[in-house]
């Protein structure tokens, strides 16, 4: 991935202006390829193209690698055909046709870049820019604005308009997190169609007419739906902007990391835009099998938590009852890393509990927010090597499922916990463990990625009997404050790994930020702890952990980071159901 | 939601809806019925019509704001509309508008304090052959010049 990435949420942004094509005589029909019963064959810029029946000329061209510029067309929305930017010449049709609303027909001969078409594009650009404020130097969309991109590719480069521009309201709140600048709007109506067709919330409308036309909301009913940020994504110009991102960074400085949102069990595909080790925004990445082109506002804003909640940066140790570990010799040299002493101590505490009370005195609570790699190593180290008999995963259910993306289950990897053999999230099992801790049956507790406060069965008194509380987490929490050993883990955006969404789709998360302080990925902390219990296998990378898991767990068989790609792949059971079907994302 | 119109109007709109194969087609006549009763189309009326037709209030507001024949605020007893579209503009509708503003002492889109007259420039009234053209409530006049306008105004007194 290059340092300067293309706009994440705007498929089909034009390539640099193609060389002016040579106008040839009508191509011979003999050049047409064979088409199947549900297909049509046509010529686009002299290239033979086979498209699905019902596809538009624009879609057929896109498939053939010919980019037809457009503003109002969006693959996830109905066709409005109002921007006229996609006009193309079709043989035997006297007038130019809009490629977005013209069905590709057998034998059609289309020209998308001859002088006539380019003349019209220049005209449309001139028309759209008549009342545009041209405030690119201060516009947040600069760098990913279609008006800019198309002007540089197809515009005439100057304006003949000398009159006063029509002035419209600037930068007012059209919704909680969305600002609207009416002067920049080109009335493509993508945002209106999004609210009417996708979020089904119908807040936006087009008011007035002609050069006074303006997008707006009904009095007293602002843009307020769980997906309002998507109206900003679909806006091809800088009219709708996302308030949390306004003036945070110029987009050409951002590096887009293709990853997955960890806000709920849906696992929407997203691009994480980072600059100087900080996430500046999250935008949806198209994946037809998971989130199409959309994501919810809750997920879009979820990264803010990274900067609001306090983290702890290096391992913390506190005295534990019956702790027989000798205090470190003050004259000894400082350890190079605080990790080894902390891990030694955690291992010693847990081993001491196992010796005193048997493995039954141990239990672990791990989060379904962890990756498959984290959970798999947790199962191996805690379950298999240390012999912890009970590993439980707390459920995180809040809100309701909705018609689009939102899931009641707020853990991104509940299926992953089940798949690696730890078990599905269960409030009952967590409650049992915590109640046993209060009674003194559980003396050693490992907690990964969870705060005990608020879990079922939690009581302040459980700490009294605990002889070993080892906590791995990325936030500071009341549990971290009580831990005998607290180990700092990487937070979202700092670790790599995979998760399984509620549909059973395995997807990759990628890291875009350097870990804060001494923080390490959970799988590595657990692996290093595992070495102290005799873990022999080498897990140098999350990829190696995943390969090992895929080799041992039937549901993951056949999967690898390469096979998952950017769009993920279903679990084995789902793949068997669709034998012979094209590979996902193909 | 409380119904902001009289029961007769509500029944009339129900009757309208039964006569169109697509409910949306009844939007303009329904808005006319509301305006006929109230004299203008308020936000409340738009929400009511939207719920009757089954579209969003924003969509209804878009239609109401598109057409100049719907009034968002009460107009005067005599509502003077001056066509500003090209043929009327070329025939001097702007001069006529200036004359009216001076005579009535109000601007475009304003209503006189006594509530008797309001003035608005509007899109095509569909009478280019009689440009410049005006409409006062339901009555049409054209072509109209300053003298003719004064006579018409006198008739309104």
XYZ file of C-alpha atoms in Angstrom:
743
model
C 0.000 0.000 0.000
C 1.427 3.311 -0.998
C 1.711 6.167 1.461
C -0.864 8.124 -0.498
C -3.876 5.946 -1.065
C -6.838 6.567 -3.352
C -10.054 7.739 -1.689
C -11.359 4.783 0.266
C -15.072 5.053 -0.236
C -15.332 6.312 -3.787
C -15.131 3.469 -6.240
C -14.451 4.444 -9.809
C -12.607 7.679 -9.263
C -11.126 8.507 -12.627
C -7.689 7.514 -13.681
C -5.576 10.338 -15.071
C -6.908 11.617 -18.360
C -6.562 8.902 -20.968
C -4.822 9.744 -24.200
C -7.340 11.031 -26.741
C -8.441 7.967 -28.668
C -8.279 7.796 -32.400
C -11.728 8.042 -33.960
C -11.990 5.039 -36.183
C -14.619 3.760 -38.530
C -17.376 1.709 -36.829
C -15.823 -1.462 -35.540
C -16.703 -4.630 -37.343
C -19.421 -6.720 -35.693
C -17.178 -9.721 -36.204
C -15.023 -8.434 -33.340
C -17.836 -9.145 -30.856
C -17.150 -12.015 -28.484
C -19.548 -14.886 -27.879
C -22.100 -14.188 -25.133
C -23.954 -16.742 -23.018
C -27.747 -16.821 -22.671
C -27.743 -14.364 -19.743
C -25.086 -12.135 -21.210
C -24.726 -9.442 -23.818
C -21.665 -8.733 -25.924
C -20.842 -5.187 -26.937
C -17.935 -3.006 -27.955
C -16.789 -0.236 -25.630
C -14.008 1.938 -27.011
C -13.254 -0.867 -29.460
C -12.819 -3.332 -26.613
C -15.033 -6.411 -26.765
C -16.998 -6.662 -23.499
C -19.327 -9.352 -22.196
C -21.711 -8.076 -19.539
C -24.579 -9.593 -17.584
C -27.988 -9.008 -19.110
C -29.519 -5.978 -17.411
C -26.167 -4.331 -16.714
C -25.898 -0.702 -17.699
C -23.346 0.625 -20.154
C -21.509 2.223 -17.221
C -21.314 -1.081 -15.353
C -20.222 -2.939 -18.481
C -17.539 -0.321 -19.088
C -16.342 -0.521 -15.502
C -16.044 -4.288 -15.874
C -13.959 -3.777 -18.997
C -11.697 -1.355 -17.171
C -13.059 1.726 -18.914
C -13.856 4.362 -16.305
C -16.825 6.519 -17.239
C -16.863 9.600 -14.968
C -20.007 10.062 -12.898
C -21.333 11.902 -9.846
C -24.862 10.722 -9.152
C -24.435 7.021 -9.922
C -23.526 4.866 -6.925
C -23.553 1.081 -7.127
C -25.449 0.811 -3.833
C -28.215 3.271 -4.731
C -30.968 3.573 -7.313
C -30.143 5.324 -10.557
C -31.084 8.998 -10.690
C -29.401 9.989 -13.939
C -29.257 13.661 -13.051
C -25.583 14.666 -13.214
C -25.137 13.944 -16.949
C -21.393 13.420 -16.471
C -21.517 9.859 -17.820
C -22.805 10.813 -21.281
C -21.358 8.514 -23.940
C -21.796 8.111 -27.655
C -23.659 5.015 -28.792
C -23.667 4.182 -32.455
C -27.058 4.569 -34.195
C -28.323 6.846 -31.399
C -28.323 10.455 -32.565
C -27.910 12.032 -29.108
C -25.391 11.157 -26.436
C -26.804 8.803 -23.780
C -26.195 8.605 -20.040
C -24.207 5.431 -19.449
C -25.628 4.967 -15.937
C -29.230 4.490 -17.110
C -28.771 2.896 -20.533
C -28.904 -0.879 -20.557
C -26.074 -2.592 -22.383
C -27.550 -4.256 -25.464
C -26.134 -6.914 -27.782
C -23.951 -5.485 -30.501
C -23.899 -1.987 -29.043
C -20.929 0.110 -30.094
C -20.072 2.613 -27.358
C -17.474 5.358 -27.359
C -16.693 6.886 -24.011
C -13.819 9.201 -24.772
C -14.069 10.726 -28.238
C -14.015 14.473 -28.866
C -17.797 14.786 -28.758
C -18.032 13.081 -25.363
C -15.083 15.009 -23.946
C -16.624 18.261 -25.134
C -19.813 17.485 -23.246
C -17.900 16.536 -20.105
C -16.069 19.845 -20.206
C -19.463 21.533 -20.573
C -20.943 19.674 -17.603
C -17.909 20.596 -15.510
C -18.291 24.241 -16.460
C -21.991 24.102 -15.600
C -21.443 22.427 -12.217
C -18.735 24.900 -11.266
C -20.756 28.017 -12.149
C -22.069 28.476 -8.623
C -19.455 26.366 -6.876
C -17.403 28.420 -4.380
C -14.074 26.849 -5.492
C -12.920 26.807 -1.884
C -10.698 23.780 -2.444
C -7.855 25.171 -0.292
C -10.078 25.022 2.792
C -12.399 22.189 1.759
C -12.131 18.899 3.610
C -12.929 16.952 0.462
C -9.892 18.298 -1.397
C -7.842 15.370 -2.591
C -10.811 13.049 -2.919
C -13.296 15.388 -4.574
C -14.762 14.358 -7.885
C -15.176 17.939 -9.022
C -11.426 18.343 -8.637
C -10.549 14.984 -10.148
C -12.832 15.404 -13.139
C -11.858 19.013 -13.698
C -8.239 17.967 -13.935
C -9.111 15.026 -16.185
C -11.839 16.480 -18.389
C -12.426 20.155 -17.599
C -11.519 23.030 -19.841
C -9.421 24.600 -17.101
C -10.958 28.042 -17.088
C -14.332 29.652 -16.515
C -16.272 32.008 -18.731
C -18.632 32.929 -15.899
C -18.223 36.542 -14.845
C -21.505 37.148 -13.038
C -22.177 36.988 -9.307
C -22.444 33.417 -8.080
C -25.601 32.310 -6.280
C -24.767 32.215 -2.585
C -26.254 29.516 -0.373
C -25.957 28.666 3.304
C -22.509 27.492 4.325
C -21.356 25.024 7.021
C -24.475 24.433 9.041
C -25.377 21.371 11.047
C -27.743 19.195 9.065
C -27.414 16.432 11.639
C -25.606 15.573 14.844
C -22.305 14.769 13.193
C -22.775 16.050 9.664
C -22.163 19.561 8.406
C -23.646 20.786 5.163
C -22.246 23.365 2.790
C -24.951 24.147 0.257
C -22.632 26.082 -2.030
C -20.512 23.028 -2.741
C -23.504 20.751 -3.395
C -24.073 19.607 -6.983
C -27.523 18.096 -6.250
C -26.566 14.575 -7.273
C -29.131 13.432 -4.618
C -26.996 10.484 -3.510
C -27.531 11.485 0.140
C -31.293 11.749 -0.321
C -31.431 8.364 -2.000
C -29.306 6.868 0.772
C -31.804 8.037 3.404
C -34.752 6.858 1.330
C -33.397 3.500 0.206
C -30.769 2.275 2.648
C -31.247 3.805 6.098
C -35.014 4.112 5.390
C -35.090 7.227 7.522
C -36.206 9.696 4.817
C -34.841 12.837 6.480
C -33.411 14.554 3.442
C -35.183 16.278 0.595
C -34.452 18.610 -2.297
C -36.077 22.007 -1.897
C -36.618 24.983 -4.222
C -35.644 24.675 -7.878
C -33.095 25.668 -10.492
C -29.984 27.383 -9.212
C -31.680 27.880 -5.850
C -32.231 24.164 -5.303
C -30.879 23.046 -1.941
C -30.652 19.791 -0.013
C -32.244 20.013 3.398
C -34.340 18.469 6.117
C -37.915 19.003 7.181
C -38.219 21.654 9.924
C -37.414 20.089 13.297
C -36.312 16.753 11.841
C -32.520 16.828 11.410
C -30.493 14.088 9.759
C -30.529 11.642 12.619
C -30.168 7.969 11.833
C -27.621 5.345 12.887
C -25.986 5.532 9.433
C -25.831 9.298 8.891
C -22.084 9.129 8.206
C -22.740 7.193 5.007
C -24.322 10.312 3.487
C -20.874 11.902 3.868
C -19.215 8.888 2.219
C -21.512 8.975 -0.789
C -21.193 12.754 -1.263
C -18.899 13.055 -4.308
C -17.970 16.649 -3.415
C -17.360 18.464 -0.136
C -20.967 19.394 0.589
C -21.513 16.924 3.427
C -18.633 16.592 5.847
C -18.164 14.462 8.954
C -17.739 16.754 11.934
C -15.299 14.595 13.925
C -12.981 14.542 10.876
C -13.328 18.164 9.776
C -9.940 19.868 9.534
C -8.160 16.937 11.181
C -5.949 16.085 8.211
C -5.629 16.602 4.492
C -6.615 13.319 2.925
C -3.421 12.899 0.945
C -1.465 12.532 4.172
C -3.676 9.681 5.333
C -2.635 6.087 4.994
C -5.584 3.761 4.541
C -5.359 0.384 6.235
C -7.941 -2.135 4.996
C -9.258 -3.759 8.162
C -12.440 -4.732 9.974
C -14.490 -2.764 12.502
C -14.506 -4.433 15.912
C -17.629 -2.691 17.193
C -20.072 -5.584 16.909
C -20.589 -9.080 15.539
C -21.131 -7.772 11.986
C -17.456 -7.010 11.346
C -17.967 -4.326 8.725
C -15.048 -3.951 6.337
C -13.456 -0.562 6.860
C -10.526 1.569 5.916
C -8.609 2.942 8.856
C -7.143 6.300 7.871
C -4.028 6.952 9.932
C -1.600 9.821 10.079
C 1.308 10.154 12.501
C 0.265 7.103 14.473
C -3.241 8.299 15.067
C -6.512 7.162 13.575
C -8.279 10.095 11.984
C -11.296 8.405 10.532
C -12.910 5.114 9.689
C -14.809 4.688 6.452
C -16.617 1.671 5.054
C -14.833 -0.561 2.563
C -17.125 -2.285 0.103
C -17.771 -5.956 0.762
C -20.949 -7.332 -0.816
C -21.099 -10.253 1.626
C -20.845 -8.253 4.848
C -21.664 -4.575 4.774
C -22.041 -3.698 1.064
C -20.901 -0.058 0.984
C -22.025 1.034 4.447
C -21.160 1.172 8.128
C -22.959 2.521 11.184
C -22.083 5.766 12.966
C -21.361 3.864 16.168
C -18.609 1.908 14.440
C -17.382 4.962 12.588
C -16.874 6.785 15.869
C -15.583 3.791 17.818
C -11.922 4.713 17.361
C -12.439 7.853 19.461
C -12.513 5.604 22.538
C -8.835 4.858 21.933
C -8.007 8.441 22.756
C -10.554 8.973 25.501
C -9.925 6.038 27.836
C -6.637 5.822 29.730
C -4.208 3.059 28.754
C -1.393 1.597 30.812
C 1.898 1.404 29.078
C 4.086 -1.134 30.848
C 3.573 -4.201 33.054
C 2.345 -3.518 36.596
C 3.114 -5.755 39.573
C 1.535 -5.691 43.043
C 2.029 -7.880 46.124
C -0.135 -11.001 46.248
C -1.088 -13.018 49.342
C 1.286 -15.933 49.815
C 3.522 -14.589 47.059
C 6.766 -16.464 47.498
C 8.601 -14.690 44.712
C 11.720 -13.092 46.077
C 11.849 -9.317 45.716
C 14.267 -8.323 43.004
C 17.789 -7.623 44.095
C 18.094 -3.843 44.145
C 21.755 -3.997 43.171
C 21.051 -6.141 40.093
C 21.046 -4.272 36.769
C 17.710 -3.043 35.473
C 16.144 -5.589 33.131
C 16.203 -4.556 29.488
C 12.519 -5.106 29.175
C 9.937 -5.043 31.959
C 8.277 -8.027 30.307
C 10.427 -10.904 31.500
C 10.164 -10.213 35.242
C 6.434 -9.570 34.921
C 5.810 -12.761 32.958
C 8.031 -14.751 35.349
C 6.026 -13.462 38.243
C 2.659 -14.153 36.567
C 3.765 -17.718 35.779
C 5.055 -18.240 39.330
C 1.814 -16.967 40.879
C -0.340 -19.218 38.707
C 1.908 -22.221 39.254
C 1.811 -21.671 43.002
C -2.012 -21.702 42.961
C -2.002 -24.921 40.912
C 0.368 -26.509 43.405
C -1.566 -25.407 46.461
C -5.136 -25.950 45.260
C -4.788 -28.141 42.155
C -5.677 -26.931 38.647
C -9.314 -26.678 39.806
C -8.310 -23.595 41.735
C -7.662 -21.827 38.429
C -10.073 -20.234 35.995
C -9.876 -17.776 33.127
C -12.178 -15.184 31.655
C -11.261 -14.167 28.120
C -12.914 -11.640 25.900
C -14.696 -12.294 22.623
C -13.118 -9.016 21.507
C -9.849 -10.885 21.024
C -8.705 -12.273 17.694
C -8.764 -15.942 16.744
C -4.986 -15.940 17.220
C -5.309 -14.548 20.770
C -8.054 -17.001 21.664
C -6.282 -19.957 20.108
C -3.076 -19.281 22.051
C -5.162 -18.652 25.190
C -6.799 -22.041 24.773
C -3.446 -23.754 24.225
C -1.525 -22.054 27.019
C -4.187 -21.696 29.692
C -6.345 -24.682 28.837
C -3.941 -27.313 27.528
C -0.613 -26.442 29.195
C -1.601 -24.879 32.497
C -4.657 -27.133 32.747
C -7.122 -24.408 33.662
C -10.382 -26.364 33.651
C -12.730 -23.446 33.108
C -12.373 -20.770 30.439
C -15.406 -18.542 30.062
C -16.318 -15.787 27.636
C -18.707 -13.064 28.796
C -21.408 -12.004 26.339
C -21.804 -8.366 25.386
C -25.304 -7.759 24.246
C -26.678 -4.256 23.935
C -29.302 -2.696 21.754
C -31.148 -4.512 18.998
C -30.430 -5.962 15.586
C -31.719 -3.648 12.860
C -32.670 -3.979 9.215
C -29.228 -3.055 7.958
C -25.988 -3.695 9.856
C -26.316 -3.133 13.600
C -26.076 -6.245 15.770
C -27.255 -6.738 19.306
C -24.072 -8.702 20.049
C -21.305 -6.138 20.525
C -18.435 -8.624 20.557
C -16.709 -8.949 17.199
C -15.439 -12.468 17.659
C -17.939 -14.532 19.651
C -17.967 -17.170 16.896
C -14.181 -17.192 17.016
C -14.202 -18.080 20.732
C -16.542 -20.962 19.997
C -14.557 -22.104 16.978
C -11.217 -22.374 18.805
C -12.905 -24.474 21.491
C -13.247 -22.027 24.368
C -17.001 -22.019 23.936
C -19.674 -19.522 23.037
C -20.128 -16.492 25.289
C -22.090 -17.509 28.356
C -23.171 -15.326 31.233
C -23.822 -18.470 33.304
C -20.267 -19.768 33.097
C -18.788 -16.380 33.942
C -21.139 -16.055 36.900
C -20.169 -19.487 38.178
C -16.463 -18.668 38.065
C -16.854 -15.324 39.828
C -19.116 -16.793 42.504
C -16.618 -19.609 43.057
C -13.914 -16.963 43.452
C -15.968 -15.313 46.193
C -16.361 -18.691 47.917
C -12.638 -19.371 47.634
C -12.906 -22.324 45.238
C -11.160 -20.317 42.537
C -7.854 -18.901 43.809
C -6.128 -18.008 40.587
C -7.835 -16.014 37.847
C -6.561 -14.959 34.455
C -8.587 -12.170 32.855
C -7.927 -11.181 29.254
C -9.492 -8.101 27.704
C -12.309 -7.799 30.232
C -13.155 -5.701 33.247
C -14.708 -7.864 35.961
C -16.778 -4.979 37.297
C -20.239 -5.333 35.860
C -19.906 -8.976 34.840
C -22.577 -11.358 36.163
C -21.650 -12.694 39.592
C -19.131 -9.925 40.288
C -18.664 -8.880 43.865
C -15.950 -6.713 45.357
C -15.206 -9.482 47.866
C -13.858 -11.872 45.233
C -10.460 -10.179 45.402
C -10.088 -11.166 49.064
C -9.520 -14.846 48.338
C -7.610 -14.524 45.071
C -3.960 -15.518 45.334
C -3.198 -14.784 41.693
C -5.007 -12.271 39.522
C -3.285 -11.921 36.162
C -4.881 -9.377 33.848
C -4.072 -8.703 30.218
C -5.874 -5.645 28.895
C -5.439 -2.519 26.820
C -7.382 -0.096 29.046
C -6.823 0.811 32.631
C -9.770 -0.571 34.561
C -10.763 -1.351 38.170
C -9.704 -4.936 37.458
C -6.284 -3.818 36.235
C -5.985 -1.734 39.415
C -6.530 -4.848 41.543
C -4.360 -7.221 39.475
C -1.253 -8.816 40.987
C 0.240 -8.734 37.511
C -1.265 -6.523 34.816
C 0.151 -6.835 31.314
C -0.495 -4.120 28.701
C -1.919 -5.349 25.403
C -2.195 -3.681 22.021
C -5.437 -1.852 21.369
C -7.515 -1.717 18.218
C -5.442 -0.701 15.232
C -2.225 -1.882 16.872
C -2.638 -5.630 16.403
C -3.088 -7.984 13.510
C -5.292 -11.022 13.458
C -8.533 -12.550 12.355
C -12.090 -12.610 13.645
C -15.211 -14.544 12.711
C -18.349 -12.493 12.307
C -21.859 -13.656 13.162
C -22.324 -15.017 9.634
C -19.321 -17.310 10.077
C -17.067 -15.231 7.878
C -13.374 -15.154 8.804
C -11.897 -11.707 8.215
C -8.510 -10.105 8.727
C -7.751 -7.142 10.930
C -4.638 -5.206 10.063
C -2.482 -2.971 12.192
C -1.938 0.651 11.291
C -0.523 2.084 14.502
C 2.573 1.430 16.565
C 1.711 -0.146 19.935
C 1.490 2.329 22.773
C 4.318 2.079 25.309
C 5.340 -1.515 26.020
C 2.034 -2.940 24.805
C 2.208 -6.266 22.980
C -0.433 -8.252 21.102
C -2.375 -10.603 23.372
C -1.302 -13.735 21.489
C 2.356 -12.821 22.044
C 1.895 -12.119 25.750
C 0.137 -15.448 26.169
C 2.750 -17.216 24.034
C 5.553 -15.804 26.174
C 3.663 -16.863 29.278
C 3.234 -20.255 27.609
C 7.014 -20.668 27.228
C 7.147 -20.652 31.008
C 4.763 -23.598 31.070
C 6.628 -25.527 28.414
C 5.101 -24.273 25.170
C 7.451 -25.651 22.578
C 6.011 -24.549 19.254
C 7.284 -21.370 17.718
C 4.707 -18.727 16.941
C 6.729 -15.896 15.431
C 3.773 -14.119 13.814
C -0.008 -14.090 13.968
C 0.115 -15.701 10.522
C 1.948 -18.684 12.009
C -0.605 -18.932 14.831
C -3.428 -18.885 12.310
C -1.763 -21.553 10.160
C -1.422 -23.787 13.202
C -5.066 -23.170 14.132
C -6.195 -23.861 10.555
C -4.283 -27.128 10.581
C -5.848 -28.293 13.848
C -9.394 -26.905 13.734
C -11.690 -28.447 11.152
C -13.845 -25.338 10.763
C -10.802 -23.301 9.758
C -9.341 -25.921 7.440
C -8.162 -24.654 4.100
C -7.947 -21.069 5.299
C -4.845 -18.930 5.330
C -4.138 -15.206 5.430
C -3.676 -15.362 1.683
C -7.027 -17.110 1.178
C -8.777 -14.548 3.378
C -7.480 -11.653 1.312
C -9.142 -8.322 1.862
C -12.720 -9.614 1.857
C -12.484 -12.662 4.141
C -13.822 -16.167 3.567
C -16.530 -18.312 5.158
C -15.851 -21.108 7.638
C -15.458 -24.599 6.208
C -19.100 -25.586 6.817
C -20.379 -22.619 4.835
C -17.888 -23.299 2.066
C -19.109 -26.883 1.721
C -22.670 -25.644 1.306
C -21.625 -23.611 -1.692
C -19.374 -26.072 -3.472
C -18.907 -24.948 -7.026
C -19.955 -21.395 -6.274
C -17.444 -18.709 -7.143
C -14.988 -17.861 -4.425
C -16.121 -14.965 -2.234
C -15.206 -11.665 -3.708
C -14.454 -13.267 -7.083
C -51.084 13.033 15.238
C -53.901 15.537 15.356
C -55.496 16.220 12.003
C -54.897 19.874 11.172
C -57.730 20.099 8.625
C -61.521 19.983 8.824
C -63.144 16.526 8.542
C -64.598 17.467 5.114
C -61.118 18.121 3.727
C -59.885 14.892 5.237
C -62.721 12.995 3.550
C -62.003 14.736 0.246
C -58.371 13.620 0.427
C -59.466 10.049 1.191
C -61.724 10.230 -1.835
C -58.829 11.520 -3.967
C -56.584 8.679 -2.824
C -59.182 6.112 -3.868
C -59.170 7.490 -7.396
C -55.431 7.269 -8.140
C -53.742 3.923 -8.823
C -50.584 5.314 -7.179
C -51.055 7.216 -3.955
C -48.230 9.633 -4.778
C -50.244 10.978 -7.709
C -52.686 12.533 -5.242
C -50.000 14.746 -3.698
C -50.607 17.948 -5.664
C -54.438 17.837 -5.473
C -54.233 16.984 -1.760
C -51.978 19.978 -1.126
C -54.429 22.148 -3.065
C -57.276 20.969 -0.860
C -55.318 21.817 2.265
C -54.352 25.220 0.915
C -57.939 25.884 -0.140
C -59.062 25.401 3.441
C -56.163 27.022 5.281
C -54.937 29.609 2.798
C -51.427 28.254 3.074
C -49.540 25.007 3.681
C -47.992 24.907 7.149
C -45.343 22.451 8.386
C -48.083 20.667 10.289
C -50.199 20.374 7.132
C -47.244 18.982 5.206
C -46.688 16.295 7.826
C -50.380 15.459 7.683
C -50.378 15.192 3.867
C -47.172 13.132 3.985
C -48.751 10.625 6.346
C -51.890 10.468 4.180
C -49.951 9.812 0.976
C -47.291 7.617 2.562
C -44.219 9.677 1.715
C -41.744 11.537 3.921
C -42.471 15.086 5.136
C -39.185 16.137 3.496
C -40.491 14.925 0.137
C -43.720 16.910 0.546
C -41.738 19.984 1.578
C -39.627 19.545 -1.552
C -42.739 19.570 -3.732
C -44.291 22.523 -1.882
C -41.092 24.549 -2.222
C -40.730 23.653 -5.907
C -44.104 25.025 -6.979
C -44.829 28.723 -6.469
C -48.564 28.137 -6.213
C -48.180 26.694 -2.742
C -47.778 29.252 0.041
C -45.707 28.400 3.100
C -47.093 31.475 4.921
C -50.523 33.156 4.726
C -50.858 35.494 1.746
C -52.976 38.626 1.357
C -56.658 38.626 0.379
C -55.465 39.573 -3.114
C -52.339 37.600 -3.979
C -50.634 39.138 -7.004
C -48.295 36.815 -8.886
C -46.039 38.240 -11.587
C -44.551 35.797 -14.088
C -40.754 36.162 -14.278
C -39.984 33.479 -16.836
C -38.179 34.402 -20.043
C -40.962 35.564 -22.429
C -42.538 37.710 -19.668
C -39.107 38.991 -18.616
C -38.357 40.044 -22.198
C -41.751 41.761 -22.374
C -41.051 43.850 -19.276
C -42.210 41.882 -16.247
C -39.340 43.366 -14.209
C -40.566 46.911 -14.953
C -44.064 45.823 -13.985
C -42.725 44.285 -10.783
C -40.892 47.510 -9.908
C -44.092 49.483 -10.557
C -46.072 47.169 -8.285
C -43.494 47.362 -5.504
C -43.632 51.155 -5.613
C -47.426 51.308 -5.739
C -48.020 48.774 -2.972
C -45.046 49.648 -0.798
C -44.036 46.010 -0.354
C -41.293 43.831 -1.785
C -41.291 40.533 -3.654
C -42.706 37.829 -1.390
C -44.159 40.336 1.088
C -47.641 41.045 2.381
C -49.028 44.448 3.240
C -49.594 45.039 6.953
C -53.359 45.360 6.468
C -53.355 41.851 4.950
C -55.141 43.047 1.844
C -52.449 42.479 -0.816
C -49.382 40.290 -1.206
C -46.908 40.207 -4.056
C -44.762 37.436 -5.520
C -42.750 36.804 -8.632
C -43.374 33.266 -9.852
C -42.257 30.751 -12.448
C -44.141 30.276 -15.719
C -47.871 30.966 -15.551
C -48.303 29.337 -18.955
C -49.449 32.359 -20.959
C -46.432 33.471 -22.963
C -48.720 34.768 -25.722
C -50.064 37.370 -23.297
C -46.741 38.389 -21.711
C -46.113 40.107 -19.368
C -48.650 38.113 -17.479
C -49.981 38.260 -13.949
C -52.444 36.315 -11.843
C -54.437 37.681 -8.913
C -55.893 34.836 -6.893
C -57.665 32.750 -9.556
C -57.998 35.552 -12.140
C -55.507 36.036 -14.948
C -54.509 39.282 -16.661
C -52.242 39.895 -19.645
C -50.579 41.568 -21.236
C -50.263 44.061 -18.402
C -48.436 47.398 -18.421
C -48.267 50.115 -15.768
C -51.525 51.808 -16.754
C -53.425 48.562 -17.025
C -52.001 47.492 -13.678
C -53.242 50.661 -11.983
C -56.752 50.006 -13.351
C -56.659 46.436 -12.048
C -55.457 47.633 -8.637
C -58.270 50.185 -8.515
C -60.730 47.348 -9.089
C -59.332 45.637 -5.999
C -59.931 48.584 -3.662
